[in-house]
Each structure stands twice: as C-alpha cells, then as structure tokens.
Amino acid sequence: VKGILLHIDSPGGDAMDSNDIYHLIKRYKETFHVPVFAFVDGLCASGGMYIAASADQIFASPPSVIGSI
C-alpha cells in the first residue's frame, strides 16, 4: 500500500464511531508510514470532518460543503 484515499460524503454521525475511525486511521499511518488523503465529494460535516482531520491532506470538489460545529 502506497497510500490511502478516503472518499467522504457524509452529513456526520455518531461521535464515538467517528472517534474510533479517526484513531484507527492515525494508528495505521504511524504503523505503516503511508500517507492518507481525504477527498470530499458533497458534504463533510461533524463526524465526517473529524475523520477527514486524520488525513495528511484534504481535497474537495468545488461544490462541496465542509465544516463542523
């Protein structure tokens, strides 16, 4: 594996699930030393934004909405 691409289109989700995914991605990155990229295609809010924050870079299509409260 040379890298991981997270394709995100999410209105959010449960904080616990998002936290688990975030930490699993961070652990994978540290263990295998691979870059992680997030691509937002649509909506990325709340839990989706939390998960995207685990990536090294976040990219988005022009009409995407990204943010968290």
Short mmCIF file of C-alpha atoms in Angstrom, two decimals:
data_model
loop_
_atom_site.label_atom_id
_atom_site.label_comp_id
_atom_site.label_asym_id
_atom_site.label_seq_id
_atom_site.Cartn_x
_atom_site.Cartn_y
_atom_site.Cartn_z
CA VAL A 1 0.00 0.00 0.00
CA LYS A 2 1.49 3.30 -1.08
CA GLY A 3 -1.29 5.45 0.36
CA ILE A 4 -4.91 5.58 1.42
CA LEU A 5 -7.66 7.68 -0.15
CA LEU A 6 -10.73 8.39 1.98
CA HIS A 7 -13.72 9.29 -0.19
CA ILE A 8 -16.06 11.23 2.10
CA ASP A 9 -19.67 12.31 1.53
CA SER A 10 -21.19 12.40 4.99
CA PRO A 11 -23.56 14.60 6.98
CA GLY A 12 -21.82 13.45 10.14
CA GLY A 13 -22.53 10.67 12.51
CA ASP A 14 -22.02 9.36 15.98
CA ALA A 15 -19.10 10.96 17.82
CA MET A 16 -17.89 7.65 19.22
CA ASP A 17 -17.80 5.97 15.79
CA SER A 18 -16.02 8.95 14.25
CA ASN A 19 -13.51 8.98 17.09
CA ASP A 20 -12.81 5.26 16.62
CA ILE A 21 -12.27 5.66 12.86
CA TYR A 22 -10.05 8.72 13.41
CA HIS A 23 -7.78 6.85 15.83
CA LEU A 24 -7.66 3.70 13.67
CA ILE A 25 -6.51 5.75 10.68
CA LYS A 26 -3.89 7.56 12.77
CA ARG A 27 -2.60 4.23 14.14
CA TYR A 28 -2.41 2.76 10.62
CA LYS A 29 -0.44 5.78 9.39
CA GLU A 30 2.03 5.52 12.25
CA THR A 31 2.44 1.75 11.90
CA PHE A 32 2.84 1.51 8.12
CA HIS A 33 4.16 5.01 7.30
CA VAL A 34 1.77 5.64 4.42
CA PRO A 35 0.13 8.95 3.54
CA VAL A 36 -3.61 9.34 3.90
CA PHE A 37 -5.63 11.70 1.70
CA ALA A 38 -9.27 12.67 2.11
CA PHE A 39 -11.41 13.61 -0.88
CA VAL A 40 -14.73 15.28 -0.12
CA ASP A 41 -17.36 14.96 -2.81
CA GLY A 42 -20.50 16.57 -1.46
CA LEU A 43 -20.94 17.06 2.26
CA CYS A 44 -18.40 16.64 5.05
CA ALA A 45 -19.77 17.73 8.40
CA SER A 46 -19.41 16.77 12.06
CA GLY A 47 -18.11 13.18 12.21
CA GLY A 48 -17.07 13.30 8.57
CA MET A 49 -14.89 16.33 9.27
CA TYR A 50 -13.43 14.60 12.32
CA ILE A 51 -12.43 11.61 10.19
CA ALA A 52 -11.06 13.86 7.42
CA ALA A 53 -8.84 15.54 10.02
CA SER A 54 -6.89 12.28 10.33
CA ALA A 55 -5.67 12.70 6.73
CA ASP A 56 -2.43 14.35 5.71
CA GLN A 57 -4.29 16.44 3.12
CA ILE A 58 -7.94 17.15 2.40
CA PHE A 59 -9.15 17.77 -1.16
CA ALA A 60 -12.68 18.71 -2.21
CA SER A 61 -14.73 19.12 -5.34
CA PRO A 62 -15.78 22.75 -5.95
CA PRO A 63 -19.42 22.44 -4.80
CA SER A 64 -18.56 20.51 -1.62
CA VAL A 65 -19.59 21.80 1.79
CA ILE A 66 -17.06 21.19 4.54
CA GLY A 67 -17.32 22.16 8.18
CA SER A 68 -18.22 21.25 11.68
CA ILE A 69 -19.93 22.90 14.61
#
